[in-house]
Short mmCIF file of C-alpha atoms and ligand atoms in Angstrom, two decimals:
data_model
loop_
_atom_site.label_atom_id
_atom_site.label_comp_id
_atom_site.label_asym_id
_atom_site.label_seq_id
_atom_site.Cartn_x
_atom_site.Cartn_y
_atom_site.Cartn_z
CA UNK A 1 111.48 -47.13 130.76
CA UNK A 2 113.68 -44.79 128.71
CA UNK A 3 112.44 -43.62 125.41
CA UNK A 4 114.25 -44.47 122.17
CA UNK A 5 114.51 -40.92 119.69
CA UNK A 6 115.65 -41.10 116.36
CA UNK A 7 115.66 -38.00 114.51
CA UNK A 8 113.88 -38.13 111.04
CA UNK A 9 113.04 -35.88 107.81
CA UNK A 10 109.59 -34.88 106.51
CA UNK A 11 109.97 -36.73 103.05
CA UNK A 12 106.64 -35.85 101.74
CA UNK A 13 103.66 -33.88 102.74
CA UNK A 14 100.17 -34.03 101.46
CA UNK A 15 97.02 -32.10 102.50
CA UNK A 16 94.31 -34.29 101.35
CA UNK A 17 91.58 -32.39 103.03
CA UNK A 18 91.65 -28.62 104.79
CA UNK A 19 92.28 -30.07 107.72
CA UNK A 20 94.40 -33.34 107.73
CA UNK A 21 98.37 -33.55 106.79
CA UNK A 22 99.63 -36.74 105.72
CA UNK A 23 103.29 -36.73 106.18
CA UNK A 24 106.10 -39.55 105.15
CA UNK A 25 108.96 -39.58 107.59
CA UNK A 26 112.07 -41.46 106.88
CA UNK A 27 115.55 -41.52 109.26
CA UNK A 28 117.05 -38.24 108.89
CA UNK A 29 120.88 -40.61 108.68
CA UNK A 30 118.92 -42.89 105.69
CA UNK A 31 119.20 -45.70 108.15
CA UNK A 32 116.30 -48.16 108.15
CA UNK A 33 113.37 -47.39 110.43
CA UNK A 34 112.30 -49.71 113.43
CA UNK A 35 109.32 -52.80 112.39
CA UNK A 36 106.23 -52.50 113.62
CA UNK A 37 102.76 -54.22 114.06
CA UNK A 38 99.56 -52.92 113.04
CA UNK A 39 98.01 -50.75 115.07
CA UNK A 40 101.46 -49.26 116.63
CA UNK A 41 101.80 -45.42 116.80
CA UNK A 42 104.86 -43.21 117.69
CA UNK A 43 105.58 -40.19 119.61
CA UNK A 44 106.44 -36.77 117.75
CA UNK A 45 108.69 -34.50 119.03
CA UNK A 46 107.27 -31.18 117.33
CA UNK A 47 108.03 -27.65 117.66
CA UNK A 48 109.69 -25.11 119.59
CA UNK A 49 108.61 -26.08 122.95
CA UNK A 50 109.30 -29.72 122.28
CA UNK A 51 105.60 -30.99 122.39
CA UNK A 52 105.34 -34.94 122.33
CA UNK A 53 102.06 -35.95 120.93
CA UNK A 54 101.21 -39.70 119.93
CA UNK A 55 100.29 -40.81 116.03
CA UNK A 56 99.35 -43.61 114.84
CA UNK A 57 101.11 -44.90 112.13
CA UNK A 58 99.14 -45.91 108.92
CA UNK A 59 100.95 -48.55 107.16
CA UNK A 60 101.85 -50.59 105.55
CA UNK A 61 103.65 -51.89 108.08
CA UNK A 62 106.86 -53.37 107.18
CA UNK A 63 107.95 -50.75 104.71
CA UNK A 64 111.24 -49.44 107.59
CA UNK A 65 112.06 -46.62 105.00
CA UNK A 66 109.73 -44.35 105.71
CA UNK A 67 106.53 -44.04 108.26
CA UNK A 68 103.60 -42.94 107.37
CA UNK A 69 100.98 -40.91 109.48
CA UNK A 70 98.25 -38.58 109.42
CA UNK A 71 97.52 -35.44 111.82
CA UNK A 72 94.09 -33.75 112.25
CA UNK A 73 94.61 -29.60 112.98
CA UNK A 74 92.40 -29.56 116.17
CA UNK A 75 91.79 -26.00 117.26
CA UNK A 76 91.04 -27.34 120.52
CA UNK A 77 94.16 -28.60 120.87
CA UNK A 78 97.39 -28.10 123.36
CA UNK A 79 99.35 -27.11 120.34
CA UNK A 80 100.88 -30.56 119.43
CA UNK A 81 99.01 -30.75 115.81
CA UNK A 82 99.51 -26.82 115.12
CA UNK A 83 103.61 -27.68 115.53
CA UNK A 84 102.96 -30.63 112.87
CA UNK A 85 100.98 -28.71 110.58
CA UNK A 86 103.62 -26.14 110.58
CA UNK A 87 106.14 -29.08 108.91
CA UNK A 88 107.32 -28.83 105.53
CA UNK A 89 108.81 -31.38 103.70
CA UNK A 90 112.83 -31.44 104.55
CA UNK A 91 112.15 -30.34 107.97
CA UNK A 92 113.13 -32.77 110.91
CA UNK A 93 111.32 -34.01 114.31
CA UNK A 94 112.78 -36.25 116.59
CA UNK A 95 110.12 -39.82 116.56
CA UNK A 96 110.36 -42.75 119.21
CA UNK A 97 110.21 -46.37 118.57
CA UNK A 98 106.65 -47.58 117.87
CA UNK A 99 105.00 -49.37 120.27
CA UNK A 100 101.51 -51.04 119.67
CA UNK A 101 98.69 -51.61 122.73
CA UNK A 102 96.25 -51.95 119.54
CA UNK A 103 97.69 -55.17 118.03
CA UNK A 104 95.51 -57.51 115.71
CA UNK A 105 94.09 -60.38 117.85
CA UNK A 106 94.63 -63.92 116.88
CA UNK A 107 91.15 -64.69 115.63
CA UNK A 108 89.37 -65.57 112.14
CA UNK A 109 87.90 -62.07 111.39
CA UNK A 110 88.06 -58.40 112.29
CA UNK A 111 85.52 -55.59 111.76
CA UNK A 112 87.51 -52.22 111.85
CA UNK A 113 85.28 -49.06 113.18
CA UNK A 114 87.17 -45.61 112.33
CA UNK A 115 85.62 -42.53 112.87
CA UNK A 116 87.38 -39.44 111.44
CA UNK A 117 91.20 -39.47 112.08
CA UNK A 118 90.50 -42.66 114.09
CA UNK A 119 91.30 -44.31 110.50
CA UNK A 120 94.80 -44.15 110.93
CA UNK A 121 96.07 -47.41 112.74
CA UNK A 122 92.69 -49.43 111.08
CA UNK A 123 94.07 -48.61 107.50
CA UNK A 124 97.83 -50.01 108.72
CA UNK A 125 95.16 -53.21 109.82
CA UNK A 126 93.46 -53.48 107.02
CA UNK A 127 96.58 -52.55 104.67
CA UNK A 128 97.70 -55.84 106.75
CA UNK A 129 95.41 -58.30 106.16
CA UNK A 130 94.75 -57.68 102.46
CA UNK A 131 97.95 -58.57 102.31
CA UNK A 132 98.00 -61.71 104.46
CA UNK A 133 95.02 -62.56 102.85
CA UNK A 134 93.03 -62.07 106.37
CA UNK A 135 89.24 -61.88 106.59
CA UNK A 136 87.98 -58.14 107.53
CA UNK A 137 86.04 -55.13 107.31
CA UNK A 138 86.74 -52.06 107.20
CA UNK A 139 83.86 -49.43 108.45
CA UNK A 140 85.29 -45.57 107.91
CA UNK A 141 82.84 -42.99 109.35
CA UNK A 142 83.35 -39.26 108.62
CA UNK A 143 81.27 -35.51 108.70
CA UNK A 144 82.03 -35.05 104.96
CA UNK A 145 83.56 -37.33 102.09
CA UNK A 146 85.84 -34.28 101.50
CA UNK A 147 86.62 -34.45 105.13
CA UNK A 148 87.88 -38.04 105.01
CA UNK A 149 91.66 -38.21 104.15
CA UNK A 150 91.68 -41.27 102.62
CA UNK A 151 88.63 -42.19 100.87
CA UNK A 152 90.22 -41.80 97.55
CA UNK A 153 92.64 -44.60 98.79
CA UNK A 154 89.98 -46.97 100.34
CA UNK A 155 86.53 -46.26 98.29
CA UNK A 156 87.22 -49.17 95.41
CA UNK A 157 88.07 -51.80 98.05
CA UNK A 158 84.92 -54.13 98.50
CA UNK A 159 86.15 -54.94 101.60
CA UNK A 160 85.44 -51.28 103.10
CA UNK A 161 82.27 -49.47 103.68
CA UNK A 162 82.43 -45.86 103.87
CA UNK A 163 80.00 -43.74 106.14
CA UNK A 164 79.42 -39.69 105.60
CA UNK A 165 77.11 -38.06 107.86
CA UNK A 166 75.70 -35.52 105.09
CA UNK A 167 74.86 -38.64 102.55
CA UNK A 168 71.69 -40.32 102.59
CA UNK A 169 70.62 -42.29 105.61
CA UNK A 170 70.77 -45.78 104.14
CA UNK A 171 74.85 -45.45 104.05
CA UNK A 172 75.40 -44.20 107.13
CA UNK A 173 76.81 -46.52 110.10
CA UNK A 174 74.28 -48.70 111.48
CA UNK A 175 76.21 -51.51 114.31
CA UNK A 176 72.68 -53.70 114.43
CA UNK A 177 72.82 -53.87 110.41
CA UNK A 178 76.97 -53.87 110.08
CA UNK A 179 77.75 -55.67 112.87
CA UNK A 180 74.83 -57.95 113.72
CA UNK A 181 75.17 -59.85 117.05
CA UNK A 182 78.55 -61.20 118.33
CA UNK A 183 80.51 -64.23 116.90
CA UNK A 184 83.04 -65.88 119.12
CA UNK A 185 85.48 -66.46 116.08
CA UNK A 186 85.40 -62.13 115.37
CA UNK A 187 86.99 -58.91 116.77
CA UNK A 188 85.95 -55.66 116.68
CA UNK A 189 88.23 -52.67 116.65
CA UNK A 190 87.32 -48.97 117.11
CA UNK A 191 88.98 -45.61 116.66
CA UNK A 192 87.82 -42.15 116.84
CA UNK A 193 87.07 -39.13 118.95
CA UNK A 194 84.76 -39.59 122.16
CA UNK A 195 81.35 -39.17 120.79
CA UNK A 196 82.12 -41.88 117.89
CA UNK A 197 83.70 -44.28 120.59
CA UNK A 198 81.04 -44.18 122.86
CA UNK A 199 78.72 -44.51 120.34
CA UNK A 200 79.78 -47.51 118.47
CA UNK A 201 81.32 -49.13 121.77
CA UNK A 202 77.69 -48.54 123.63
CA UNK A 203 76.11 -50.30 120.61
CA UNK A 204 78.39 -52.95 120.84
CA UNK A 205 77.78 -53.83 124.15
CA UNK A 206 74.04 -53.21 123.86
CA UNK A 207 74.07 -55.93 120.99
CA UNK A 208 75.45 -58.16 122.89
CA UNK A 209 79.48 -58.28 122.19
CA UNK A 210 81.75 -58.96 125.21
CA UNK A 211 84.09 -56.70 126.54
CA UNK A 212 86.82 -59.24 125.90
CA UNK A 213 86.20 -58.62 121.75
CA UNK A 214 86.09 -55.18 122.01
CA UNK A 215 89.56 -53.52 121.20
CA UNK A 216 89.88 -49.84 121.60
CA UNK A 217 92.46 -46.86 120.90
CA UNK A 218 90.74 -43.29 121.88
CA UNK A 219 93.04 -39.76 120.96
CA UNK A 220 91.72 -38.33 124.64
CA UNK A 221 90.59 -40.04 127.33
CA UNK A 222 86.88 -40.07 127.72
CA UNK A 223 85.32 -37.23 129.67
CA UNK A 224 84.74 -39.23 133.17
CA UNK A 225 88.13 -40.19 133.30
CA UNK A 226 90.28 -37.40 132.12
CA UNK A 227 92.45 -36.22 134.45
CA UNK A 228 91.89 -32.80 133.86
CA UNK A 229 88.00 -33.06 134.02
CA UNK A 230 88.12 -35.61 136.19
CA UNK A 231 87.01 -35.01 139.99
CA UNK A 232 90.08 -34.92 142.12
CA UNK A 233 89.71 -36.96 145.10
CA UNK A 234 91.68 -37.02 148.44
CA UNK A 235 95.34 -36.79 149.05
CA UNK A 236 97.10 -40.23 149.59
CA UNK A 237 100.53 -41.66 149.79
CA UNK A 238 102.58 -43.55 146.83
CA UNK A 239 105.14 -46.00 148.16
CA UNK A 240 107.72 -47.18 145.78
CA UNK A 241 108.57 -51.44 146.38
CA UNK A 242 112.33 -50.51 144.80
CA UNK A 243 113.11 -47.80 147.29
CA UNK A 244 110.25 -47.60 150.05
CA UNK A 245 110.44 -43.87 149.48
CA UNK A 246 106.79 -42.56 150.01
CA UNK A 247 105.78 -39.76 148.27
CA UNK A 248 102.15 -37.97 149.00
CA UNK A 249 100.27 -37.41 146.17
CA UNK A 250 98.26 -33.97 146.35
CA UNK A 251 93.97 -33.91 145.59
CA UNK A 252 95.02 -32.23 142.70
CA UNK A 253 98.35 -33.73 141.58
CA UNK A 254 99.03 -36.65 139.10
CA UNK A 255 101.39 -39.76 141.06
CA UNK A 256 103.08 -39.22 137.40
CA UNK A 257 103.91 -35.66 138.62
CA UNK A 258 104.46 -36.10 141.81
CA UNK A 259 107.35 -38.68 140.66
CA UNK A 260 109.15 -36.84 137.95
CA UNK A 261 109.23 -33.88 140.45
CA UNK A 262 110.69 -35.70 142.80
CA UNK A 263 113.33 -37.15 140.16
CA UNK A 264 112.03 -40.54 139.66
CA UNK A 265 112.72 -42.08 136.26
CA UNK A 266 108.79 -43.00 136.10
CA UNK A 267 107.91 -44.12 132.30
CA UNK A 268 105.28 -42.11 130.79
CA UNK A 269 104.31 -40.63 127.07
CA UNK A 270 100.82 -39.86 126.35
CA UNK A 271 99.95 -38.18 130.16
CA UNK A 272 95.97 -38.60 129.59
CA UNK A 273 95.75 -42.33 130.40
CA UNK A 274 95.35 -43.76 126.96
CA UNK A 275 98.89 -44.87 125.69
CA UNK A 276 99.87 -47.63 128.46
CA UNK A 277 103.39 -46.30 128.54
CA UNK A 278 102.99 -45.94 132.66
CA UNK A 279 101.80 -48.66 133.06
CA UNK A 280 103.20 -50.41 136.14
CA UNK A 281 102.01 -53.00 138.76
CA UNK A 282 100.10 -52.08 142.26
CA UNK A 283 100.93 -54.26 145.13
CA UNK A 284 99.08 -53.06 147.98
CA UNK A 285 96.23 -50.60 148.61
CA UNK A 286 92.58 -50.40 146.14
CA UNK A 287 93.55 -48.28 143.39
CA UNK A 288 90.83 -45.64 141.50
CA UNK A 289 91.48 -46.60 137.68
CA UNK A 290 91.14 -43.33 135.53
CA UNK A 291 92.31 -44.58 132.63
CA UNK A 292 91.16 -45.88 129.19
CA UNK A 293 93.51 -48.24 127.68
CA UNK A 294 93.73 -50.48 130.40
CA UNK A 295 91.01 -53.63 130.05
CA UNK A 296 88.73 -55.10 133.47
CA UNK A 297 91.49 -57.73 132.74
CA UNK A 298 94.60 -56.00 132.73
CA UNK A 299 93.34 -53.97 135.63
CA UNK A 300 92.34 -57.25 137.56
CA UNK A 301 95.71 -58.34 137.41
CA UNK A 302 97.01 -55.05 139.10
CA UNK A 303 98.04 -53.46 135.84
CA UNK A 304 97.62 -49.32 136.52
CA UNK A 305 98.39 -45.97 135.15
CA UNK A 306 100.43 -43.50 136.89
CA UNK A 307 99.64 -40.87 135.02
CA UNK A 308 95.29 -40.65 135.20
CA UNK A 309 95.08 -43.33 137.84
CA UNK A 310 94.38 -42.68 141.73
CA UNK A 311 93.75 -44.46 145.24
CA UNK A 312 90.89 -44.86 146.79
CA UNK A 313 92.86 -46.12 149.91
CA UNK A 314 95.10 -43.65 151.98
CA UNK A 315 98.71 -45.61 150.97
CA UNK A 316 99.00 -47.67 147.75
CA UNK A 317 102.28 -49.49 146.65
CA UNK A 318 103.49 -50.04 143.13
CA UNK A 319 105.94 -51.57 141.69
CA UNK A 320 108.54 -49.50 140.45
S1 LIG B 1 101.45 -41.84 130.04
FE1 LIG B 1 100.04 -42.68 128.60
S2 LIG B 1 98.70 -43.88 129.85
FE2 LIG B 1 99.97 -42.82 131.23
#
C-alpha cells in the first residue's frame, strides 16, 4: 500500500505547556484537507532526515481546512518530536492521509481514558459526540494541571473529569469508582504511555470488562513486545503467496526489513507494531504476534504485522 503525501503549512503554533506544541496544519496549495473519523492520526514527515512519526489528530473532525494535533518533546525520543518542535508557523512538512484503527464503536456510550498526550484522538471523540449529541465520558489523567495541554479547553465540560497526580487523592483516577463493572451497551477507550495503559487496561480486565470492549491506541509498543526489547528468536523463512519468493528472515532482523531490502513494496508506517499499516494476512505456518494493535480477534483470523511480528514455525506464508 502506497502512501498518500500532501505537503502542508504550519498555520498556527501554540505552546500550551513547556513541553507540548499544538500546531494547525492546513494544505500548503489551500486545497481542502482529506475527512476523517475520530480517532484517525497522520504521519509527519519532519526534519532534515525525513523522520515519519504518527499523530493523532485532535479534532474536530470534519473541519478539512486545517488539522489539528499535538506533539509531546520526549527526550527519550528517536528525534521525530525534536524535528516538530523545531516548526514555526509558515514552515511546511509533508502529512499522509489519515487513517483511523481507533474508530468510535457502534454502541450507546463511551468512557474515554487519556493519560498525558494520550488525550489527543479522545478529545477529536469527545469533540464528536458533543456534537452528535452521543453519551460519554471523558477521563484526562496528567503529572501536573500545568502539564495538561488542554485542560483550559476541557475543565468546564461536565462531561469530563480531570485527574492530576499532585492534587488531592479523592480526584485522582480510580477505574472501580469511574468505571464500575462492565455494561454490555458501553466502550471503553484508552490512550497514553505504557505505565498509564497497563494500568487502566489491567484494571479493566481485573473488574471484569471483556477484551472485546476494550479499545486501545499506545505511542510505543509495550515493553514485551517491542521489537527492539523484544527477545529475538530463531531465524525462519518468509514466503510471499504473489511471487513464492522466500526470503529468510535473520534472529535479529524485522520480515519488514528483510522485505524492503530486498525491494518489496511491503506497506508499513509506524515500524513498532502499533499503527496496523503492515498489516497483512498469514496463510501457512504459526506466527509469534509482537504487536499491539492487533486484537485476539483480528489475530485469530490471520491478521499479522510485518513489522514486530515473528514465526514460531521454520517457514510461514503471507499474503502479499
Ligand atoms: S508498521 Fe505500524 S504496525 Fe507495522
Amino acid at each position: 500500500m502506497t502512501t498518500t503525501w500532501t505537503e502542508s503549512v504550519v498555520v498556527t503554533r501554540q505552546d500550551p505547556t513547556p513541553r507540548i506544541a499544538v500546531f494547525e496544519l492546513a494544505r500548503a496549495d489551500g486545497a481542502e484537507l482529506w475527512d476523517y473519523e475520530p480517532g484517525a492520526h497522520i504521519d509527519v514527515m519532519a526534519g532534515a532526515d525525513g523522520l515519519i512519526r504518527q499523530y493523532s489528530l485532535c479534532g474536530p473532525a470534519g473541519v478539512r481546512k486545517q488539522y489539528r494535533l499535538a506533539v509531546l518533546n520526549e527526550q527519550a525520543s528517536r528525534g521525530g518530536s525534536r524535528a516538530m518542535h523545531a516548526l514555526a508557523e509558515g514552515d511546511t512538512v509533508r502529512i499522509s492521509a489519515p487513517r483511523n484503527r481507533f474508530g468510535l464503536a457502534p454502541v450507546r456510550r463511551h468512557v474515554l481514558l487519556a493519560g498525558g498526550i494520550g488525550i489527543t484522538p479522545l478529545l477529536a471523540m469527545s469533540l464528536a459526540l458533543d456534537a452528535a449529541g452521543g453519551d460519554y465520558h471523558l477521563h484526562y489523567c496528567a503529572r501536573t494541571r500545568a502539564e495538561a495541554a488542554f485542560a483550559t479547553e476541557l475543565q468546564n465540560n461536565p462531561r469530563v473529569s480531570l485527574h492530576f497526580d499532585d492534587e488531592p487523592a479523592g480526584q485522582r483516577l480510580d477505574l472501580a469508582r469511574d468505571l464500575g463493572p462492565p455494561q454490555s451497551d458501553t466502550a471503553l477507550y484508552a490512550c497514553g504511555p505504557g505505565g498509564f495503559m497497563d494500568h487502566v487496561l489491567g484494571r479493566a480486565a481485573e473488574l471484569g470488562w471483556p477484551p472485546s470492549a476494550l479499545h486501545k491506541e499506545r505511542f510505543s509498543a509495550a515493553a514485551a513486545d517491542l521489537q527492539d526489547g523484544a527477545p529475538a528468536s530463531g531465524a525462519f523463512t518468509v514466503r510471499l503467496a504473489s511471487t513464492g519468493a522466500e526470503y529468510r528472515i535473520g534472529g535479529e532482523e524485522t520480515i519488514l526489513d528483510v522485505l524492503l531490502d530486498n525491494g518489496v513494496d511491503a506497506p508499513y508506517s509506524c515500524r513498532q507494531g502499533i499503527c496496523g499499516e503492515c498489516v497483512v494476512r498469514v496463510l501457512a505456518g504459526e506466527p509469534d504476534h509482537r504487536d499491539d494493535v492487533l486484537t485476539d480477534a483480528e489475530r485469530a483470523d490471520g491478521m499479522f504485522t510485518l513489522c514486530s511480528s515473528r514465526a514460531r514455525s521454520p517457514h510461514l506464508e503471507v499474503d502479499l
